[in-house]
PDB file of C-alpha atoms in Angstrom:
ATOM      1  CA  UNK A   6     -36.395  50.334  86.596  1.00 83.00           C
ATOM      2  CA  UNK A   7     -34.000  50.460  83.891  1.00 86.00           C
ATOM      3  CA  UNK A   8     -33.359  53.906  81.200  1.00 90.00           C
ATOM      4  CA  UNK A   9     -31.447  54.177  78.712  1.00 93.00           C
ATOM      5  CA  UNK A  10     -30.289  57.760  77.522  1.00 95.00           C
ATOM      6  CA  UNK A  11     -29.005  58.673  74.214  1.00 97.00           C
ATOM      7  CA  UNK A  12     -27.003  61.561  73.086  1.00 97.00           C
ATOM      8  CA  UNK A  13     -27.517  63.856  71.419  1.00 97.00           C
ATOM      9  CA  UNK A  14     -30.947  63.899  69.877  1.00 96.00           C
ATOM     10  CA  UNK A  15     -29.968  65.185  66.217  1.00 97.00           C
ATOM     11  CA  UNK A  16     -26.709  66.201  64.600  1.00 96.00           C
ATOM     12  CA  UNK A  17     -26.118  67.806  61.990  1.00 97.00           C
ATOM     13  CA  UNK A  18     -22.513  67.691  60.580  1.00 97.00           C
ATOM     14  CA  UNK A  19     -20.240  68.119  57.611  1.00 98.00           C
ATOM     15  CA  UNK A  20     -18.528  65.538  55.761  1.00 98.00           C
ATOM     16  CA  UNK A  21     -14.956  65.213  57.415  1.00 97.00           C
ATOM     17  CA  UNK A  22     -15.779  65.855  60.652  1.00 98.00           C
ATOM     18  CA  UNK A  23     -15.869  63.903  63.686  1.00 98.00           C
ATOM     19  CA  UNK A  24     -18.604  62.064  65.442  1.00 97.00           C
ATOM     20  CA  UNK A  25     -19.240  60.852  68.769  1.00 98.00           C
ATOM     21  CA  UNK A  26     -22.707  59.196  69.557  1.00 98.00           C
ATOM     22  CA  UNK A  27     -23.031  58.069  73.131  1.00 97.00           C
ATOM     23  CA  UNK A  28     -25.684  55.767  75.125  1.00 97.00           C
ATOM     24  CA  UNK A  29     -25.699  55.083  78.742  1.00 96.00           C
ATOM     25  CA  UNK A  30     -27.685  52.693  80.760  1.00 94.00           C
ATOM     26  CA  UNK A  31     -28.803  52.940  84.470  1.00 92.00           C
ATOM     27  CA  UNK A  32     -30.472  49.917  86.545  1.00 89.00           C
ATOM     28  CA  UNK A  33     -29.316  47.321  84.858  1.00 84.00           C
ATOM     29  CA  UNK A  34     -25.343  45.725  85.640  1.00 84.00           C
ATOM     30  CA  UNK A  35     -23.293  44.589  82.831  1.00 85.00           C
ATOM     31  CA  UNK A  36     -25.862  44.606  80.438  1.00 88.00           C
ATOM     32  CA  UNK A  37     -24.914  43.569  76.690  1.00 89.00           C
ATOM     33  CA  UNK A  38     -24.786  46.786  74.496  1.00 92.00           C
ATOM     34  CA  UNK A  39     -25.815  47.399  70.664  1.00 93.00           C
ATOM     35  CA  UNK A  40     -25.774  49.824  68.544  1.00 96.00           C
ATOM     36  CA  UNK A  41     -28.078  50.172  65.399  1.00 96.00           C
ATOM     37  CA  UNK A  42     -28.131  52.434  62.160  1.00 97.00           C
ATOM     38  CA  UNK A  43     -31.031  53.093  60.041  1.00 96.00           C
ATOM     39  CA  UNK A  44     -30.404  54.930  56.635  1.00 95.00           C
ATOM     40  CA  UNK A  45     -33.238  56.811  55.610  1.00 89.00           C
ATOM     41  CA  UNK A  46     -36.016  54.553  53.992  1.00 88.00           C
ATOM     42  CA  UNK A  47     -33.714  51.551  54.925  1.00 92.00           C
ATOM     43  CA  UNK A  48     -33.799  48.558  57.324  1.00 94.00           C
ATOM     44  CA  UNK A  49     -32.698  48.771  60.951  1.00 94.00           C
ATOM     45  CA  UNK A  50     -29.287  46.636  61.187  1.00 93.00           C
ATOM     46  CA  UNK A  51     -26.619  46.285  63.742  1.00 93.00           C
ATOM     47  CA  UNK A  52     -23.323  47.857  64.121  1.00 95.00           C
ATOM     48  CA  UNK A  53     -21.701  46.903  66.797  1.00 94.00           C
ATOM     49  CA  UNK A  54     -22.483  44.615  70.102  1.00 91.00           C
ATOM     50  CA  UNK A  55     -20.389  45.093  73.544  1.00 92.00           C
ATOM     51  CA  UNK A  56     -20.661  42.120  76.400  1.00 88.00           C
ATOM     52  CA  UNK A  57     -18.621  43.570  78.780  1.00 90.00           C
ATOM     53  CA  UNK A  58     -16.455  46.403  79.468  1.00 93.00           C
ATOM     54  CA  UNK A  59     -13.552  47.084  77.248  1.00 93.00           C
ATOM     55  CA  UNK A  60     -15.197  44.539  74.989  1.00 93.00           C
ATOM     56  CA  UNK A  61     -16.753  45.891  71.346  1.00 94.00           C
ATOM     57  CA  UNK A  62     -17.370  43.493  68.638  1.00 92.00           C
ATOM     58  CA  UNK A  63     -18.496  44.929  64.746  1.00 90.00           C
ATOM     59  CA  UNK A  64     -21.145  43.697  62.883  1.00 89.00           C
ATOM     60  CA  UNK A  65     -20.945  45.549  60.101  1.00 87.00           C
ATOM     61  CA  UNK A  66     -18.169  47.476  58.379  1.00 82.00           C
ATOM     62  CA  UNK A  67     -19.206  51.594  57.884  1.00 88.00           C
ATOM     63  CA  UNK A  68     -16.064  53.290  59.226  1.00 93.00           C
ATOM     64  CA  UNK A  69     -17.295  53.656  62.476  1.00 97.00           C
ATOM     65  CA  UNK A  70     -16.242  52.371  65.836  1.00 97.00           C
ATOM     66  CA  UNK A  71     -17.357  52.342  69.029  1.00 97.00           C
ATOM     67  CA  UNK A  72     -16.017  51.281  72.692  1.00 97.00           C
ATOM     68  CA  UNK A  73     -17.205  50.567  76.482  1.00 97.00           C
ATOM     69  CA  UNK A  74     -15.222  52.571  78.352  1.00 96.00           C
ATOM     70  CA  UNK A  75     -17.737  51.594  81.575  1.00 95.00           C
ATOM     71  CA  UNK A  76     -19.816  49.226  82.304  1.00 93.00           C
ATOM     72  CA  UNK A  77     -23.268  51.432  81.460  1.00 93.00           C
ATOM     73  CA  UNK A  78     -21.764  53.643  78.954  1.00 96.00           C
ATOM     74  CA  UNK A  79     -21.444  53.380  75.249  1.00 97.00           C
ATOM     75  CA  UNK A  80     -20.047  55.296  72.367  1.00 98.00           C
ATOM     76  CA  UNK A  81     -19.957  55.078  68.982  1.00 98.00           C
ATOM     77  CA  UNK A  82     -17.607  57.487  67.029  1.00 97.00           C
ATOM     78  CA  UNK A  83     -15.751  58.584  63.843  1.00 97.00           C
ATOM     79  CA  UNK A  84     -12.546  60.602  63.174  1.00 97.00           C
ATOM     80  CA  UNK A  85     -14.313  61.638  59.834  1.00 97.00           C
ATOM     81  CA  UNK A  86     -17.792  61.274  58.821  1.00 97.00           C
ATOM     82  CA  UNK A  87     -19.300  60.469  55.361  1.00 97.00           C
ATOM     83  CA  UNK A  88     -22.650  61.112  53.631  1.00 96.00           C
ATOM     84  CA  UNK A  89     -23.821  57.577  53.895  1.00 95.00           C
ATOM     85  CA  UNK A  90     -23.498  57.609  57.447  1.00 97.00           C
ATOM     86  CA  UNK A  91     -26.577  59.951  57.499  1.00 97.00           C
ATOM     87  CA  UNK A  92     -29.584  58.207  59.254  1.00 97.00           C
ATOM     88  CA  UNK A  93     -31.156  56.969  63.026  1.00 97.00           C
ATOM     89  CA  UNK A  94     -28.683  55.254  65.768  1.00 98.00           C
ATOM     90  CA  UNK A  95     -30.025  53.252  68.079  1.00 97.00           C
ATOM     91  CA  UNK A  96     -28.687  52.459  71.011  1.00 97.00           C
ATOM     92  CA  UNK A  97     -29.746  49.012  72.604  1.00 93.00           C
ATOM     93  CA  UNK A  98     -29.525  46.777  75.444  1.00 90.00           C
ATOM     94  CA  UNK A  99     -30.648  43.127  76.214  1.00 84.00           C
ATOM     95  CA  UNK A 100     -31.340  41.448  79.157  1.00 72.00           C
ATOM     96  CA  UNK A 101     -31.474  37.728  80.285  1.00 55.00           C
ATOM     97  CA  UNK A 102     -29.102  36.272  77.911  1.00 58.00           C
ATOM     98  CA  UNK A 103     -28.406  36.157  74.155  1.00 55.00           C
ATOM     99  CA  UNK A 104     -31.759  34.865  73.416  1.00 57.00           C
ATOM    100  CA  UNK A 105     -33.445  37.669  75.711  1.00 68.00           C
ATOM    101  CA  UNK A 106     -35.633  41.189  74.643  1.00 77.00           C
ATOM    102  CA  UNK A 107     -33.790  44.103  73.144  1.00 84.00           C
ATOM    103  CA  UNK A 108     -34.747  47.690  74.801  1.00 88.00           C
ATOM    104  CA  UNK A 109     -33.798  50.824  72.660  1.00 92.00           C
ATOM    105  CA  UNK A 110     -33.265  54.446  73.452  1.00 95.00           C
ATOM    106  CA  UNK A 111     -34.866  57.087  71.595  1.00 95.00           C
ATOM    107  CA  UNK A 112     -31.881  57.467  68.973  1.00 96.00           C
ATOM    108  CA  UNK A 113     -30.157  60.239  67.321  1.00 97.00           C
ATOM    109  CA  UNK A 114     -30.955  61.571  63.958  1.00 97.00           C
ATOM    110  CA  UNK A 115     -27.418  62.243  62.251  1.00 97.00           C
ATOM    111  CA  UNK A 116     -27.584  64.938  59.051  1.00 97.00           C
ATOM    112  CA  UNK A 117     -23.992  64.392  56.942  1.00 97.00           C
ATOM    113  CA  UNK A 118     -23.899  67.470  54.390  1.00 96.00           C
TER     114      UNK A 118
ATOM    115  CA  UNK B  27     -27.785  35.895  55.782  1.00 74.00           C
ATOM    116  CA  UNK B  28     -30.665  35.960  57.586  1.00 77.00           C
ATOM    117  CA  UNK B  29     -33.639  37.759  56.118  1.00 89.00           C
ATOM    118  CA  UNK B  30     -36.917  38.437  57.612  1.00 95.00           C
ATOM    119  CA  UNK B  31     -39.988  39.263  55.141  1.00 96.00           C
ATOM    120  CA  UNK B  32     -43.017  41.695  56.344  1.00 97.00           C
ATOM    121  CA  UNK B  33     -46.311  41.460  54.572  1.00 97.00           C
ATOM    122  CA  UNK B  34     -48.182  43.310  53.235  1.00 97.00           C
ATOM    123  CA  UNK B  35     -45.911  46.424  53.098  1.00 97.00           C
ATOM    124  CA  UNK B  36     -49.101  48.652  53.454  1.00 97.00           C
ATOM    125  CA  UNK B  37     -52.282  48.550  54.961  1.00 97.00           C
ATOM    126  CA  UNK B  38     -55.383  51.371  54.717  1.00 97.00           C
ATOM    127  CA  UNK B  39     -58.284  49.780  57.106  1.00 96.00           C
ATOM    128  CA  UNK B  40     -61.137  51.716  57.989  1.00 97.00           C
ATOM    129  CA  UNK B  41     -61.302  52.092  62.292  1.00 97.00           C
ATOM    130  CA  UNK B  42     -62.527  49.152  64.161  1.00 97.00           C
ATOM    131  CA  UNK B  43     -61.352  46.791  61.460  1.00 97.00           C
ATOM    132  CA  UNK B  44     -58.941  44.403  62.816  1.00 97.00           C
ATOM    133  CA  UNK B  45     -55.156  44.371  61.199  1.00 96.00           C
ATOM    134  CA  UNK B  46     -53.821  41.230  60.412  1.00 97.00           C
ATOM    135  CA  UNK B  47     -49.734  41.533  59.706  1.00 98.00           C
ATOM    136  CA  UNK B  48     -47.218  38.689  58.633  1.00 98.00           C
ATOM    137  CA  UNK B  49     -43.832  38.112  58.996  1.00 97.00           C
ATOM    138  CA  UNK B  50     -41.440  35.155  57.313  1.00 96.00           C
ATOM    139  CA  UNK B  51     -37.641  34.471  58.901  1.00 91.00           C
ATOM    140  CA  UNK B  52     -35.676  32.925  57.023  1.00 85.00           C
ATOM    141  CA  UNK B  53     -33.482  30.821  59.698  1.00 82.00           C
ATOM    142  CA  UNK B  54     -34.285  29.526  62.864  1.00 79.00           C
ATOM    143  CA  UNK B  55     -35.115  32.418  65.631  1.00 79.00           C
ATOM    144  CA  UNK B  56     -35.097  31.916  69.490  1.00 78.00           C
ATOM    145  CA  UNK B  57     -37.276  34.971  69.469  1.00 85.00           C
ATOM    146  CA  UNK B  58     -39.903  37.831  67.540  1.00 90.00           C
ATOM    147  CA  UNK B  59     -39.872  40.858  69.030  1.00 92.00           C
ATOM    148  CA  UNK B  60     -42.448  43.438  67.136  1.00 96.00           C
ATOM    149  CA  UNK B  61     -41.965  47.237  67.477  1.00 96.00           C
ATOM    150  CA  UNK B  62     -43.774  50.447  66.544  1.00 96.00           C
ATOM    151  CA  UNK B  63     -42.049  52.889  64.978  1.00 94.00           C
ATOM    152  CA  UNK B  64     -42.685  56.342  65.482  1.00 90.00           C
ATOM    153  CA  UNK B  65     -42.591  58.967  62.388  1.00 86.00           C
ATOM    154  CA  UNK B  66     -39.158  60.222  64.444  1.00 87.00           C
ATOM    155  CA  UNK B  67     -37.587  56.719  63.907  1.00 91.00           C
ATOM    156  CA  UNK B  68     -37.366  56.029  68.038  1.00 91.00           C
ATOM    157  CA  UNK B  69     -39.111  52.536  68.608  1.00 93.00           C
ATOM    158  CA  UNK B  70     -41.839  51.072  71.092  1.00 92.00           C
ATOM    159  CA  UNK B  71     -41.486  47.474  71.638  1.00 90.00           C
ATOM    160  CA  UNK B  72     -44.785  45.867  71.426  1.00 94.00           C
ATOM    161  CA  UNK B  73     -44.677  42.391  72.058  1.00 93.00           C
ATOM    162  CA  UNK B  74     -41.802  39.203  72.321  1.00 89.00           C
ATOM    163  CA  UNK B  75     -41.938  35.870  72.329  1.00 84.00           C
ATOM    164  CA  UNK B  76     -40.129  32.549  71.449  1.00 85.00           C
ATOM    165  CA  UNK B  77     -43.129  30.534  70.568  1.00 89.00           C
ATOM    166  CA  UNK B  78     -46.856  30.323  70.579  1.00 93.00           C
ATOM    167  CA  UNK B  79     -49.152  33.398  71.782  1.00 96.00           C
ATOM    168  CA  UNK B  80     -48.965  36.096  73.445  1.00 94.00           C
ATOM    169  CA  UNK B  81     -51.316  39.300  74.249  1.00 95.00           C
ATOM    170  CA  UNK B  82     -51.075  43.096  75.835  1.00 95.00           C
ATOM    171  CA  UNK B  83     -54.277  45.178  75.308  1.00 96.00           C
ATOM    172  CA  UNK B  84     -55.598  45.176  71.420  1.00 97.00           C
ATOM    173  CA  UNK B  85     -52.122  43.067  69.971  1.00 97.00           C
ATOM    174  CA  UNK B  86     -51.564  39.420  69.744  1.00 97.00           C
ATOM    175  CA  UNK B  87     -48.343  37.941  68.781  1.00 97.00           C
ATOM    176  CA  UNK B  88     -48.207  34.224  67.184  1.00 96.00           C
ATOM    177  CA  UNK B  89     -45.231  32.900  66.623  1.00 94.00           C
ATOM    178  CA  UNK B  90     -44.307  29.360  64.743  1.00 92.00           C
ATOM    179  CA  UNK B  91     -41.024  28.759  64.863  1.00 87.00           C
ATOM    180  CA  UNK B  92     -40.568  26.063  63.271  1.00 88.00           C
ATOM    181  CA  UNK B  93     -42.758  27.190  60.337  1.00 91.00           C
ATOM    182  CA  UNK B  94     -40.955  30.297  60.370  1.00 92.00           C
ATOM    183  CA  UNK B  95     -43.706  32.833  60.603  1.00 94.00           C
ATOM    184  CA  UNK B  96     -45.091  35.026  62.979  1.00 96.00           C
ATOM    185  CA  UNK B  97     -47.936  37.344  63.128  1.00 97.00           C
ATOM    186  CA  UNK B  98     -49.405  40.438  64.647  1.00 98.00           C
ATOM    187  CA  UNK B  99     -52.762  40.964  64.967  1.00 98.00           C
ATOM    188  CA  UNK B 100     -54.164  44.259  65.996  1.00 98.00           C
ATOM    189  CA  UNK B 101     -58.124  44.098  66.725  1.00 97.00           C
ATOM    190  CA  UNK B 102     -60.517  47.108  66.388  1.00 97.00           C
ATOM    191  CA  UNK B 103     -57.877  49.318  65.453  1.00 97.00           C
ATOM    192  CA  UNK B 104     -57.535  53.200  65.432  1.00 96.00           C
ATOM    193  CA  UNK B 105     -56.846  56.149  64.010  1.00 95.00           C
ATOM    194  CA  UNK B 106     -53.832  56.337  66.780  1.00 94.00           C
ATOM    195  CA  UNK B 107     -52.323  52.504  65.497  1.00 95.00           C
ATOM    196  CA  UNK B 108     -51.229  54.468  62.316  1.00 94.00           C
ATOM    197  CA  UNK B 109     -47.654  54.060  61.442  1.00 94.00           C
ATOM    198  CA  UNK B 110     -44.797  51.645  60.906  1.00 96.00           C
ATOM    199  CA  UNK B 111     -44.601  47.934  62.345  1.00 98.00           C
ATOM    200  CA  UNK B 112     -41.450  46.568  62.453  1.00 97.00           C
ATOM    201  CA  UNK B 113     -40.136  42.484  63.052  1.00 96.00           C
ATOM    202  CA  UNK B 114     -37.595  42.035  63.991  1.00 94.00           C
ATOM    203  CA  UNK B 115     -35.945  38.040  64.566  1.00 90.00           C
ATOM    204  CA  UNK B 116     -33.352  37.108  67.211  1.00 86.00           C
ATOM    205  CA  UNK B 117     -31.373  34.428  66.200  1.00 78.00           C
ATOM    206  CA  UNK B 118     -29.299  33.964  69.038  1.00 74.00           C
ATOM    207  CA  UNK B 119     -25.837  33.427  69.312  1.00 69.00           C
ATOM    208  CA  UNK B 120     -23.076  35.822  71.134  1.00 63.00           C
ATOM    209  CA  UNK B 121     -24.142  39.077  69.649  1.00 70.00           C
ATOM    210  CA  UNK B 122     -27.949  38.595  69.846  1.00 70.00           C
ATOM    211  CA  UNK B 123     -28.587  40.053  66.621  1.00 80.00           C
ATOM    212  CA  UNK B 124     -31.578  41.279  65.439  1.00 87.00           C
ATOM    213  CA  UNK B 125     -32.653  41.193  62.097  1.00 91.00           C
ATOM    214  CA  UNK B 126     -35.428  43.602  61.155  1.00 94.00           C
ATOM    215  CA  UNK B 127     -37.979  43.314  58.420  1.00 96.00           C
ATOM    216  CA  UNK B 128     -38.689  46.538  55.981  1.00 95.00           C
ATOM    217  CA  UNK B 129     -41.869  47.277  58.034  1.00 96.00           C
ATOM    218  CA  UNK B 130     -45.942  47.431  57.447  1.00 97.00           C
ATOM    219  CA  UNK B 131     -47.128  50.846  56.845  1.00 96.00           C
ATOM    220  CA  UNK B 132     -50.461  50.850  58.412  1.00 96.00           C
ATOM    221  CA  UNK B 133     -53.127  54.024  57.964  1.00 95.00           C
ATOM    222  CA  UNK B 134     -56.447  53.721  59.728  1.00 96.00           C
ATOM    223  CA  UNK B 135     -58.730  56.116  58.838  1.00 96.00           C
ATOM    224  CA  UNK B 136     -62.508  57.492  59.723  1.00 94.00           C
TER     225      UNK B 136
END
């Protein structure tokens, strides 16, 4: 069966400071890899989406980036965070195709202060 | 962009009533996928599906894709069903996006 691991659960940081979210996936080969962010109160959207290894491609612009430096691992980061990047990453992967079922991990809650 | 629409955005039903929730895409999707959110914001992937029916337990998913709409109906429902539905459309493509609705906010009570 396949799990997927997030870490760490909760974070809390100061504004400036660097980030590094990280997701890994076991039982499933060359999987395609998503993250998601969820401000507080807001709507689930993606941020970035990985196919293969080496291979990130960004959704949506927040002054974040993540890579794939293996084939089951993935991390998002930041050299310095801001409020607004407060909220709920998710960490997601698919199977069977574009069209197939998204599986999530159980996210980590990021404080900015 | 694409935009998906949740109705109603909250729902008090007494337990055993049966929950009736709606959801409107605004482009063509090659799949629903309905979640549970918990109060911690980690999700719980409920049901999927491209087209037509499908059922696990208490939930039914309808989809129409070509209408646009899908549906999740959650029969007899309990105090436990409380909390935050989420759909969410795939809409294919390389990155497999999905886009989420704001959610249902569902209370059962006694």
């Amino acid at each position: 069966a396949q799990t997927i691991h997030q870490w760490p659960v909760a974070e809390i940081k100061a504004v400036g400071s660097p980030l590094s979210l990280g997701c890994t996936i076991k039982g499933k080969s060359s999987p395609n890899l998503y993250w998601y962010w969820q401000a507080t109160g807001g709507t689930l959207q993606q941020l970035f989406y990985s196919i293969t290894v080496g291979q990130v491609e960004s959704v949506v612009q927040l002054n974040l980036s993540a890579s794939r430096p293996k084939d089951d691992q993935f991390i998002l980061s930041t050299e310095k965070l801001l409020l607004s990047h407060s909220g709920f990453y998710l960490c997601a992967w698919a199977r069977g195709g574009n069209t197939g079922q998204l599986y999530f991990g159980e996210g980590s809650k990021l404080t900015v202060l | 962009g694409q935009q998906v629409q949740q109705s109603p955005a909250s729902l008090v039903l007494q337990e055993g009533e049966n929950a009736e929730l709606q959801c409107n895409f605004s482009s063509t999707a090659t799949r629903l996928q309905w979640f549970y959110q918990r109060p911690g914001g980690s999700l719980v992937s409920l049901l999927s599906n491209p087209s037509g029916t499908k059922h696990t337990g208490r939930l039914t998913s309808t989809t129409v894709t070509k209408e646009r709409r899908g549906s999740l109906h959650i029969s007899s429902s309990q105090i436990t069903d409380s909390g935050t539905y989420l759909c969410a459309m795939n809409s294919g493509g390389s990155n497999a996006k999905l886009t989420f609705g704001k959610g249902t906010k569902l209370s059962v009570k006694s």
